[in-house]
GROMACS .gro file of C-alpha atoms in nm:
model
  150
    1MET     CA    1   0.000   0.000   0.000
    2PRO     CA    2   0.141   0.340  -0.094
    3THR     CA    3   0.229   0.576   0.190
    4VAL     CA    4   0.321   0.941   0.222
    5TYR     CA    5   0.680   0.848   0.132
    6ASP     CA    6   0.568   0.738  -0.217
    7ILE     CA    7   0.395   1.063  -0.319
    8PRO     CA    8   0.580   1.383  -0.423
    9ALA     CA    9   0.548   1.643  -0.148
   10ASN     CA   10   0.398   1.919  -0.362
   11ILE     CA   11   0.120   1.695  -0.495
   12LEU     CA   12   0.037   1.551  -0.153
   13ILE     CA   13   0.032   1.889   0.023
   14GLU     CA   14  -0.188   2.047  -0.244
   15ARG     CA   15  -0.439   1.760  -0.233
   16LEU     CA   16  -0.430   1.734   0.147
   17SER     CA   17  -0.499   2.106   0.185
   18GLU     CA   18  -0.810   2.064  -0.031
   19GLU     CA   19  -0.921   1.772   0.189
   20LEU     CA   20  -0.859   1.967   0.511
   21LYS     CA   21  -1.089   2.249   0.395
   22SER     CA   22  -1.386   2.016   0.440
   23ARG     CA   23  -1.308   1.958   0.810
   24ASP     CA   24  -1.484   2.181   1.063
   25GLU     CA   25  -1.200   2.168   1.316
   26ILE     CA   26  -0.950   2.327   1.080
   27GLY     CA   27  -0.986   2.686   0.968
   28PRO     CA   28  -0.786   3.007   0.957
   29PRO     CA   29  -0.804   3.234   1.264
   30GLU     CA   30  -0.916   3.596   1.212
   31TRP     CA   31  -0.562   3.727   1.243
   32SER     CA   32  -0.426   3.495   0.975
   33TYR     CA   33  -0.512   3.738   0.694
   34TYR     CA   34  -0.282   4.009   0.833
   35VAL     CA   35   0.029   3.822   0.949
   36LYS     CA   36   0.358   3.723   0.794
   37THR     CA   37   0.464   3.360   0.828
   38GLY     CA   38   0.795   3.459   0.989
   39VAL     CA   39   1.024   3.753   1.056
   40HIS     CA   40   1.220   3.661   0.745
   41LYS     CA   41   0.919   3.737   0.522
   42GLU     CA   42   0.856   4.089   0.397
   43ARG     CA   43   0.485   4.045   0.318
   44SER     CA   44   0.189   3.832   0.422
   45PRO     CA   45   0.103   3.532   0.200
   46ASP     CA   46  -0.068   3.607  -0.132
   47ASP     CA   47  -0.266   3.282  -0.135
   48PRO     CA   48  -0.594   3.328   0.058
   49ASP     CA   49  -0.593   2.954   0.147
   50TRP     CA   50  -0.237   2.953   0.280
   51TRP     CA   51  -0.355   2.834   0.622
   52TYR     CA   52  -0.474   2.500   0.481
   53THR     CA   53  -0.151   2.459   0.288
   54ARG     CA   54   0.049   2.515   0.608
   55CYS     CA   55  -0.174   2.267   0.795
   56ALA     CA   56  -0.111   2.005   0.527
   57ALA     CA   57   0.264   2.071   0.529
   58VAL     CA   58   0.282   2.046   0.909
   59LEU     CA   59   0.079   1.724   0.909
   60ARG     CA   60   0.310   1.572   0.647
   61LYS     CA   61   0.617   1.682   0.841
   62VAL     CA   62   0.483   1.532   1.167
   63TYR     CA   63   0.407   1.208   0.977
   64LEU     CA   64   0.761   1.188   0.839
   65ASP     CA   65   0.966   1.315   1.135
   66GLY     CA   66   0.743   1.264   1.440
   67PRO     CA   67   0.776   1.299   1.731
   68ILE     CA   68   0.856   1.659   1.646
   69GLY     CA   69   0.801   1.978   1.845
   70THR     CA   70   0.721   2.337   1.771
   71GLU     CA   71   1.084   2.452   1.772
   72LYS     CA   72   1.192   2.197   1.509
   73LEU     CA   73   0.894   2.293   1.295
   74ARG     CA   74   0.984   2.663   1.334
   75ILE     CA   75   1.331   2.580   1.202
   76HIS     CA   76   1.182   2.385   0.910
   77PHE     CA   77   0.953   2.673   0.810
   78GLY     CA   78   1.218   2.943   0.864
   79GLY     CA   79   1.433   3.114   0.607
   80LYS     CA   80   1.695   3.373   0.533
   81ARG     CA   81   1.630   3.718   0.674
   82ARG     CA   82   1.756   4.011   0.472
   83ASN     CA   83   1.973   4.249   0.672
   84GLY     CA   84   2.021   4.526   0.419
   85SER     CA   85   2.389   4.566   0.339
   86ARG     CA   86   2.489   4.310   0.604
   87PRO     CA   87   2.490   3.938   0.526
   88ASN     CA   88   2.160   3.749   0.541
   89LYS     CA   89   2.088   3.554   0.857
   90PHE     CA   90   1.862   3.257   0.927
   91SER     CA   91   1.537   3.325   1.116
   92LYS     CA   92   1.283   3.076   1.247
   93GLY     CA   93   0.926   3.068   1.119
   94SER     CA   94   0.630   3.187   1.324
   95GLY     CA   95   0.574   2.986   1.640
   96SER     CA   96   0.219   3.110   1.684
   97ILE     CA   97   0.115   2.978   1.345
   98ILE     CA   98   0.277   2.640   1.413
   99ARG     CA   99   0.115   2.611   1.759
  100ASN     CA  100  -0.231   2.701   1.627
  101VAL     CA  101  -0.198   2.458   1.338
  102LEU     CA  102  -0.092   2.177   1.574
  103GLN     CA  103  -0.382   2.256   1.810
  104GLN     CA  104  -0.629   2.240   1.522
  105LEU     CA  105  -0.480   1.912   1.400
  106GLU     CA  106  -0.514   1.777   1.756
  107LYS     CA  107  -0.882   1.876   1.762
  108ALA     CA  108  -0.926   1.687   1.436
  109ASP     CA  109  -0.763   1.377   1.599
  110LEU     CA  110  -0.490   1.368   1.335
  111VAL     CA  111  -0.204   1.453   1.574
  112GLU     CA  112  -0.144   1.389   1.945
  113LYS     CA  113   0.110   1.496   2.205
  114GLU     CA  114   0.375   1.255   2.321
  115LYS     CA  115   0.492   1.366   2.665
  116GLY     CA  116   0.827   1.541   2.644
  117GLU     CA  117   0.884   1.439   2.283
  118GLY     CA  118   0.654   1.656   2.070
  119ARG     CA  119   0.368   1.565   1.840
  120VAL     CA  120   0.308   1.237   1.657
  121VAL     CA  121   0.045   1.135   1.406
  122THR     CA  122  -0.240   0.929   1.554
  123SER     CA  123  -0.346   0.596   1.408
  124MET     CA  124  -0.646   0.779   1.258
  125GLY     CA  125  -0.409   1.032   1.102
  126HIS     CA  126  -0.190   0.753   0.963
  127SER     CA  127  -0.484   0.580   0.797
  128TYR     CA  128  -0.619   0.913   0.667
  129LEU     CA  129  -0.287   1.004   0.504
  130ASP     CA  130  -0.222   0.652   0.373
  131ARG     CA  131  -0.569   0.630   0.215
  132LEU     CA  132  -0.519   0.970   0.051
  133SER     CA  133  -0.175   0.860  -0.071
  134ALA     CA  134  -0.326   0.546  -0.226
  135VAL     CA  135  -0.585   0.752  -0.413
  136ILE     CA  136  -0.321   0.996  -0.539
  137LYS     CA  137  -0.091   0.712  -0.642
  138LYS     CA  138  -0.368   0.553  -0.853
  139GLU     CA  139  -0.436   0.888  -1.022
  140LEU     CA  140  -0.065   0.937  -1.090
  141GLU     CA  141  -0.036   0.585  -1.236
  142LYS     CA  142  -0.316   0.664  -1.481
  143ALA     CA  143  -0.144   0.985  -1.587
  144ILE     CA  144   0.209   0.838  -1.590
  145PRO     CA  145   0.197   0.458  -1.659
  146GLU     CA  146   0.571   0.417  -1.580
  147LEU     CA  147   0.494   0.473  -1.210
  148GLU     CA  148   0.324   0.130  -1.184
  149ASN     CA  149   0.670  -0.022  -1.135
  150TYR     CA  150   0.715   0.163  -0.806
   0.00000   0.00000   0.00000
């Protein structure tokens, strides 16, 4: 059975964000339309559905690297901060966004806390992501027949 490891990240995250829109537990907070995703960003996101994309990316990252905490996820979603004429410097991504996303994923029973370790994907989250991966893999095999070998 195909898993998250078998699907390209961009395709899985795009499809998963569409699936997460249908869940009541997951939705952008009021302040999400006015914030940057980190101090390294100069503007807020252009995509109005960026919250769902971030939720999908965090869920995939927890699936692959769990148990993982907020600080590791902030490092993953960080980037280079421009310092004018001085050299660029790395900055972490927004912790508030990561925490709110993880709390919403916990409400949806896709992620749970592991004491002292961080967050891990629940068995329900594993089956949800694996079923979605199987559907995507079948669609990709129809579009690209060479993928049936993998």
